[in-house]
């Protein structure tokens, strides 16, 4: 059993898929169609994250209707996926309770857990998980590694000297050369090789 981290897959999000479809000036991926991006996300995650592994997804799972979330989740072979809510995971917001009740499925049942933040321990290492990057976090001065998404690799230069890391697939593309999850071993290795500037503790 292996442990993996990812974020910001944005399944079915046309504007992030590629320059031919995007309404943005920048920040998009290299795909020609949304279907090509979706297939890449499914194939690559299933290539690395096996059925009995654990995947922590740090938010923005999919884009559009809740059915997109259902389709994406059912395409992944991993049985245990924990979701840390992102800004595009609105179906889990409290004020969408009536909308959830009208669905043909319970979105909470798609995941092992759904949370705003989460703390994870692996051997001697501890991790603080949030969709958003934090300036400070629980036990930041005691070696806890802060994992986030949301910035699509845009904070990588700010994370060089702090135990904080963007584990989103766009960050993985920049660091590993592929739109894929990070293994927990890769996360530990990347962060232990950093020259850390201590965060002040109060």
PDB file of C-alpha atoms in Angstrom:
ATOM      1  CA  UNK A   1       0.000   0.000   0.000  1.00  0.00           C
ATOM      2  CA  UNK A   2       1.406   3.365  -1.084  1.00  0.00           C
ATOM      3  CA  UNK A   3       0.330   6.906  -0.198  1.00  0.00           C
ATOM      4  CA  UNK A   4      -0.145   9.638  -2.790  1.00  0.00           C
ATOM      5  CA  UNK A   5      -1.033  13.324  -2.880  1.00  0.00           C
ATOM      6  CA  UNK A   6      -2.558  15.423  -5.649  1.00  0.00           C
ATOM      7  CA  UNK A   7      -4.762  18.451  -6.179  1.00  0.00           C
ATOM      8  CA  UNK A   8      -6.472  20.633  -8.779  1.00  0.00           C
ATOM      9  CA  UNK A   9      -7.271  17.982 -11.353  1.00  0.00           C
ATOM     10  CA  UNK A  10     -10.153  20.175 -12.594  1.00  0.00           C
ATOM     11  CA  UNK A  11     -11.713  17.265 -14.477  1.00  0.00           C
ATOM     12  CA  UNK A  12     -13.835  18.572 -17.414  1.00  0.00           C
ATOM     13  CA  UNK A  13     -12.701  22.188 -17.013  1.00  0.00           C
ATOM     14  CA  UNK A  14     -12.346  23.493 -20.570  1.00  0.00           C
ATOM     15  CA  UNK A  15     -10.562  26.753 -19.736  1.00  0.00           C
ATOM     16  CA  UNK A  16      -7.705  24.946 -18.018  1.00  0.00           C
ATOM     17  CA  UNK A  17      -7.360  22.203 -20.637  1.00  0.00           C
ATOM     18  CA  UNK A  18      -5.410  24.024 -23.346  1.00  0.00           C
ATOM     19  CA  UNK A  19      -4.880  27.187 -25.396  1.00  0.00           C
ATOM     20  CA  UNK A  20      -7.386  26.282 -28.121  1.00  0.00           C
ATOM     21  CA  UNK A  21     -10.259  26.062 -25.624  1.00  0.00           C
ATOM     22  CA  UNK A  22      -9.226  28.370 -22.809  1.00  0.00           C
ATOM     23  CA  UNK A  23     -10.807  31.749 -22.163  1.00  0.00           C
ATOM     24  CA  UNK A  24      -7.722  32.656 -20.112  1.00  0.00           C
ATOM     25  CA  UNK A  25      -4.605  34.495 -21.257  1.00  0.00           C
ATOM     26  CA  UNK A  26      -2.381  31.994 -19.441  1.00  0.00           C
ATOM     27  CA  UNK A  27      -2.415  29.228 -16.838  1.00  0.00           C
ATOM     28  CA  UNK A  28      -3.760  26.497 -19.051  1.00  0.00           C
ATOM     29  CA  UNK A  29      -2.446  23.030 -19.846  1.00  0.00           C
ATOM     30  CA  UNK A  30      -1.273  21.532 -23.119  1.00  0.00           C
ATOM     31  CA  UNK A  31      -4.295  19.508 -24.242  1.00  0.00           C
ATOM     32  CA  UNK A  32      -6.220  20.014 -27.484  1.00  0.00           C
ATOM     33  CA  UNK A  33      -9.573  18.836 -26.099  1.00  0.00           C
ATOM     34  CA  UNK A  34     -11.243  18.427 -22.724  1.00  0.00           C
ATOM     35  CA  UNK A  35     -11.668  14.724 -23.443  1.00  0.00           C
ATOM     36  CA  UNK A  36      -7.922  14.382 -24.017  1.00  0.00           C
ATOM     37  CA  UNK A  37      -7.246  16.039 -20.661  1.00  0.00           C
ATOM     38  CA  UNK A  38      -9.833  13.913 -18.860  1.00  0.00           C
ATOM     39  CA  UNK A  39      -8.427  10.710 -20.304  1.00  0.00           C
ATOM     40  CA  UNK A  40      -4.905  11.754 -19.337  1.00  0.00           C
ATOM     41  CA  UNK A  41      -5.991  12.466 -15.748  1.00  0.00           C
ATOM     42  CA  UNK A  42      -7.707   9.090 -15.424  1.00  0.00           C
ATOM     43  CA  UNK A  43      -4.970   7.075 -17.135  1.00  0.00           C
ATOM     44  CA  UNK A  44      -2.107   8.745 -15.279  1.00  0.00           C
ATOM     45  CA  UNK A  45      -3.664   8.539 -11.829  1.00  0.00           C
ATOM     46  CA  UNK A  46      -4.593   4.892 -12.395  1.00  0.00           C
ATOM     47  CA  UNK A  47      -1.063   4.224 -13.652  1.00  0.00           C
ATOM     48  CA  UNK A  48       0.465   5.318 -10.338  1.00  0.00           C
ATOM     49  CA  UNK A  49      -2.264   4.979  -7.702  1.00  0.00           C
ATOM     50  CA  UNK A  50      -3.350   1.387  -7.374  1.00  0.00           C
ATOM     51  CA  UNK A  51      -6.564  -0.076  -5.989  1.00  0.00           C
ATOM     52  CA  UNK A  52      -5.328  -0.561  -2.413  1.00  0.00           C
ATOM     53  CA  UNK A  53      -3.283   2.653  -2.209  1.00  0.00           C
ATOM     54  CA  UNK A  54      -4.405   5.805  -0.411  1.00  0.00           C
ATOM     55  CA  UNK A  55      -4.839   9.061  -2.327  1.00  0.00           C
ATOM     56  CA  UNK A  56      -5.233  12.439  -0.639  1.00  0.00           C
ATOM     57  CA  UNK A  57      -6.804  14.867  -3.105  1.00  0.00           C
ATOM     58  CA  UNK A  58      -6.414  18.464  -1.944  1.00  0.00           C
ATOM     59  CA  UNK A  59      -9.384  19.943  -3.749  1.00  0.00           C
ATOM     60  CA  UNK A  60     -10.842  21.136  -7.056  1.00  0.00           C
ATOM     61  CA  UNK A  61     -11.572  17.557  -8.005  1.00  0.00           C
ATOM     62  CA  UNK A  62     -13.747  18.365 -11.000  1.00  0.00           C
ATOM     63  CA  UNK A  63     -15.491  21.284 -12.680  1.00  0.00           C
ATOM     64  CA  UNK A  64     -19.127  21.762 -13.637  1.00  0.00           C
ATOM     65  CA  UNK A  65     -22.042  19.579 -12.611  1.00  0.00           C
ATOM     66  CA  UNK A  66     -21.821  17.072  -9.729  1.00  0.00           C
ATOM     67  CA  UNK A  67     -22.191  14.344 -12.376  1.00  0.00           C
ATOM     68  CA  UNK A  68     -18.666  15.218 -13.548  1.00  0.00           C
ATOM     69  CA  UNK A  69     -17.400  14.487 -10.035  1.00  0.00           C
ATOM     70  CA  UNK A  70     -19.239  11.166 -10.042  1.00  0.00           C
ATOM     71  CA  UNK A  71     -17.895  10.168 -13.469  1.00  0.00           C
ATOM     72  CA  UNK A  72     -14.312  11.038 -12.561  1.00  0.00           C
ATOM     73  CA  UNK A  73     -14.410   9.264  -9.216  1.00  0.00           C
ATOM     74  CA  UNK A  74     -15.906   6.104 -10.709  1.00  0.00           C
ATOM     75  CA  UNK A  75     -13.116   6.056 -13.315  1.00  0.00           C
ATOM     76  CA  UNK A  76     -10.386   5.880 -10.671  1.00  0.00           C
ATOM     77  CA  UNK A  77      -9.452   2.425  -9.402  1.00  0.00           C
ATOM     78  CA  UNK A  78      -8.189   3.621  -6.001  1.00  0.00           C
ATOM     79  CA  UNK A  79     -10.688   2.579  -3.326  1.00  0.00           C
ATOM     80  CA  UNK A  80      -9.559   5.082  -0.672  1.00  0.00           C
ATOM     81  CA  UNK A  81      -9.553   8.734  -1.689  1.00  0.00           C
ATOM     82  CA  UNK A  82      -9.708  11.475   0.946  1.00  0.00           C
ATOM     83  CA  UNK A  83     -10.906  14.844  -0.375  1.00  0.00           C
ATOM     84  CA  UNK A  84      -9.828  18.162   1.089  1.00  0.00           C
ATOM     85  CA  UNK A  85     -12.413  20.608  -0.211  1.00  0.00           C
ATOM     86  CA  UNK A  86     -11.351  23.225  -2.745  1.00  0.00           C
ATOM     87  CA  UNK A  87     -13.143  26.304  -3.987  1.00  0.00           C
ATOM     88  CA  UNK A  88     -14.610  24.383  -6.952  1.00  0.00           C
ATOM     89  CA  UNK A  89     -16.006  21.575  -4.790  1.00  0.00           C
ATOM     90  CA  UNK A  90     -19.121  23.623  -4.037  1.00  0.00           C
ATOM     91  CA  UNK A  91     -21.471  20.653  -3.843  1.00  0.00           C
ATOM     92  CA  UNK A  92     -20.170  20.018  -0.323  1.00  0.00           C
ATOM     93  CA  UNK A  93     -20.950  23.552   0.881  1.00  0.00           C
ATOM     94  CA  UNK A  94     -23.579  23.774   3.613  1.00  0.00           C
ATOM     95  CA  UNK A  95     -25.925  25.926   1.518  1.00  0.00           C
ATOM     96  CA  UNK A  96     -26.022  23.238  -1.219  1.00  0.00           C
ATOM     97  CA  UNK A  97     -27.720  20.670   1.022  1.00  0.00           C
ATOM     98  CA  UNK A  98     -30.984  20.802  -0.944  1.00  0.00           C
ATOM     99  CA  UNK A  99     -29.097  20.369  -4.217  1.00  0.00           C
ATOM    100  CA  UNK A 100     -27.276  17.337  -2.802  1.00  0.00           C
ATOM    101  CA  UNK A 101     -30.581  15.763  -1.807  1.00  0.00           C
ATOM    102  CA  UNK A 102     -31.843  16.034  -5.396  1.00  0.00           C
ATOM    103  CA  UNK A 103     -28.878  14.104  -6.777  1.00  0.00           C
ATOM    104  CA  UNK A 104     -29.137  10.421  -7.674  1.00  0.00           C
ATOM    105  CA  UNK A 105     -26.030   9.767  -5.566  1.00  0.00           C
ATOM    106  CA  UNK A 106     -24.524  11.010  -2.318  1.00  0.00           C
ATOM    107  CA  UNK A 107     -21.267  12.856  -3.157  1.00  0.00           C
ATOM    108  CA  UNK A 108     -19.945  12.150   0.351  1.00  0.00           C
ATOM    109  CA  UNK A 109     -20.064   8.422  -0.398  1.00  0.00           C
ATOM    110  CA  UNK A 110     -17.617   8.880  -3.272  1.00  0.00           C
ATOM    111  CA  UNK A 111     -14.784   9.557  -0.835  1.00  0.00           C
ATOM    112  CA  UNK A 112     -13.348   8.004   2.306  1.00  0.00           C
ATOM    113  CA  UNK A 113     -13.652  11.427   3.937  1.00  0.00           C
ATOM    114  CA  UNK A 114     -14.384  15.033   2.969  1.00  0.00           C
ATOM    115  CA  UNK A 115     -12.774  17.767   5.069  1.00  0.00           C
ATOM    116  CA  UNK A 116     -11.565  21.362   5.023  1.00  0.00           C
ATOM    117  CA  UNK A 117      -8.163  20.509   6.494  1.00  0.00           C
ATOM    118  CA  UNK A 118      -6.493  17.292   7.601  1.00  0.00           C
ATOM    119  CA  UNK A 119      -3.405  16.159   9.494  1.00  0.00           C
ATOM    120  CA  UNK A 120      -1.617  12.982   8.426  1.00  0.00           C
ATOM    121  CA  UNK A 121       1.208  11.057  10.083  1.00  0.00           C
ATOM    122  CA  UNK A 122       3.543   8.683   8.260  1.00  0.00           C
ATOM    123  CA  UNK A 123       6.293   7.223  10.401  1.00  0.00           C
ATOM    124  CA  UNK A 124       8.217  10.141  11.884  1.00  0.00           C
ATOM    125  CA  UNK A 125       6.771  12.599   9.362  1.00  0.00           C
ATOM    126  CA  UNK A 126       3.646  14.714   9.810  1.00  0.00           C
ATOM    127  CA  UNK A 127       1.682  16.605   7.179  1.00  0.00           C
ATOM    128  CA  UNK A 128      -0.872  19.415   7.344  1.00  0.00           C
ATOM    129  CA  UNK A 129      -3.240  19.315   4.361  1.00  0.00           C
ATOM    130  CA  UNK A 130      -5.319  22.189   3.002  1.00  0.00           C
ATOM    131  CA  UNK A 131      -6.470  23.264  -0.438  1.00  0.00           C
ATOM    132  CA  UNK A 132      -4.990  26.686   0.209  1.00  0.00           C
ATOM    133  CA  UNK A 133      -1.352  27.500   1.081  1.00  0.00           C
ATOM    134  CA  UNK A 134      -0.906  28.685   4.675  1.00  0.00           C
ATOM    135  CA  UNK A 135       1.671  31.114   6.036  1.00  0.00           C
ATOM    136  CA  UNK A 136       1.611  29.216   9.320  1.00  0.00           C
ATOM    137  CA  UNK A 137       0.142  25.891  10.421  1.00  0.00           C
ATOM    138  CA  UNK A 138       0.007  23.542  13.380  1.00  0.00           C
ATOM    139  CA  UNK A 139       3.541  22.611  14.469  1.00  0.00           C
ATOM    140  CA  UNK A 140       5.087  24.433  11.517  1.00  0.00           C
ATOM    141  CA  UNK A 141       8.218  24.937  13.627  1.00  0.00           C
ATOM    142  CA  UNK A 142       8.399  21.249  14.543  1.00  0.00           C
ATOM    143  CA  UNK A 143       8.879  19.800  11.085  1.00  0.00           C
ATOM    144  CA  UNK A 144       5.270  19.398   9.973  1.00  0.00           C
ATOM    145  CA  UNK A 145       5.080  19.693   6.175  1.00  0.00           C
ATOM    146  CA  UNK A 146       2.266  21.860   4.815  1.00  0.00           C
ATOM    147  CA  UNK A 147       0.758  20.439   1.591  1.00  0.00           C
ATOM    148  CA  UNK A 148      -1.587  22.505  -0.561  1.00  0.00           C
ATOM    149  CA  UNK A 149      -3.003  23.041  -4.024  1.00  0.00           C
ATOM    150  CA  UNK A 150      -4.935  25.980  -5.496  1.00  0.00           C
ATOM    151  CA  UNK A 151      -1.940  27.832  -6.945  1.00  0.00           C
ATOM    152  CA  UNK A 152      -1.240  25.462  -9.876  1.00  0.00           C
ATOM    153  CA  UNK A 153       2.501  25.688  -9.284  1.00  0.00           C
ATOM    154  CA  UNK A 154       2.471  29.462  -8.935  1.00  0.00           C
ATOM    155  CA  UNK A 155       3.808  29.311  -5.375  1.00  0.00           C
ATOM    156  CA  UNK A 156       6.674  26.916  -6.093  1.00  0.00           C
ATOM    157  CA  UNK A 157       9.255  29.708  -5.896  1.00  0.00           C
ATOM    158  CA  UNK A 158       7.815  30.751  -2.513  1.00  0.00           C
ATOM    159  CA  UNK A 159       8.012  27.186  -1.211  1.00  0.00           C
ATOM    160  CA  UNK A 160      11.751  26.737  -1.810  1.00  0.00           C
ATOM    161  CA  UNK A 161      12.856  27.545   1.744  1.00  0.00           C
ATOM    162  CA  UNK A 162       9.850  26.454   3.778  1.00  0.00           C
ATOM    163  CA  UNK A 163       8.263  23.092   4.589  1.00  0.00           C
ATOM    164  CA  UNK A 164       5.349  23.783   2.269  1.00  0.00           C
ATOM    165  CA  UNK A 165       4.597  22.198  -1.081  1.00  0.00           C
ATOM    166  CA  UNK A 166       2.060  22.451  -3.890  1.00  0.00           C
ATOM    167  CA  UNK A 167       1.076  18.858  -4.702  1.00  0.00           C
ATOM    168  CA  UNK A 168      -1.285  19.753  -7.543  1.00  0.00           C
ATOM    169  CA  UNK A 169      -0.858  18.113 -10.934  1.00  0.00           C
ATOM    170  CA  UNK A 170       0.319  21.356 -12.551  1.00  0.00           C
ATOM    171  CA  UNK A 171       3.045  21.592  -9.922  1.00  0.00           C
ATOM    172  CA  UNK A 172       3.897  17.946 -10.636  1.00  0.00           C
ATOM    173  CA  UNK A 173       4.217  18.795 -14.333  1.00  0.00           C
ATOM    174  CA  UNK A 174       6.763  21.497 -13.439  1.00  0.00           C
ATOM    175  CA  UNK A 175       8.716  19.356 -10.963  1.00  0.00           C
ATOM    176  CA  UNK A 176       8.339  15.821 -12.330  1.00  0.00           C
ATOM    177  CA  UNK A 177       7.538  16.498 -15.977  1.00  0.00           C
ATOM    178  CA  UNK A 178       4.164  14.755 -15.886  1.00  0.00           C
ATOM    179  CA  UNK A 179       0.584  15.521 -14.825  1.00  0.00           C
ATOM    180  CA  UNK A 180       0.513  13.012 -11.980  1.00  0.00           C
ATOM    181  CA  UNK A 181       0.253  12.587  -8.205  1.00  0.00           C
ATOM    182  CA  UNK A 182       3.243  12.837  -5.866  1.00  0.00           C
ATOM    183  CA  UNK A 183       4.155   9.792  -3.807  1.00  0.00           C
ATOM    184  CA  UNK A 184       4.701  10.391  -0.111  1.00  0.00           C
ATOM    185  CA  UNK A 185       8.350   9.410  -0.610  1.00  0.00           C
ATOM    186  CA  UNK A 186       8.757  12.128  -3.258  1.00  0.00           C
ATOM    187  CA  UNK A 187       7.139  14.699  -0.975  1.00  0.00           C
ATOM    188  CA  UNK A 188       9.462  13.789   1.905  1.00  0.00           C
ATOM    189  CA  UNK A 189      12.540  13.779  -0.341  1.00  0.00           C
ATOM    190  CA  UNK A 190      11.761  17.159  -1.927  1.00  0.00           C
ATOM    191  CA  UNK A 191      11.160  18.803   1.446  1.00  0.00           C
ATOM    192  CA  UNK A 192      14.085  17.252   3.328  1.00  0.00           C
ATOM    193  CA  UNK A 193      16.461  18.583   0.664  1.00  0.00           C
ATOM    194  CA  UNK A 194      15.324  22.178   1.215  1.00  0.00           C
ATOM    195  CA  UNK A 195      17.413  24.776   3.021  1.00  0.00           C
ATOM    196  CA  UNK A 196      14.754  25.860   5.497  1.00  0.00           C
ATOM    197  CA  UNK A 197      14.340  29.424   6.746  1.00  0.00           C
ATOM    198  CA  UNK A 198      12.647  28.998  10.160  1.00  0.00           C
ATOM    199  CA  UNK A 199       9.142  30.352  10.706  1.00  0.00           C
ATOM    200  CA  UNK A 200       8.774  32.473  13.843  1.00  0.00           C
ATOM    201  CA  UNK A 201       6.708  30.785  16.519  1.00  0.00           C
ATOM    202  CA  UNK A 202       4.339  32.608  18.912  1.00  0.00           C
TER     203      UNK A 202
END
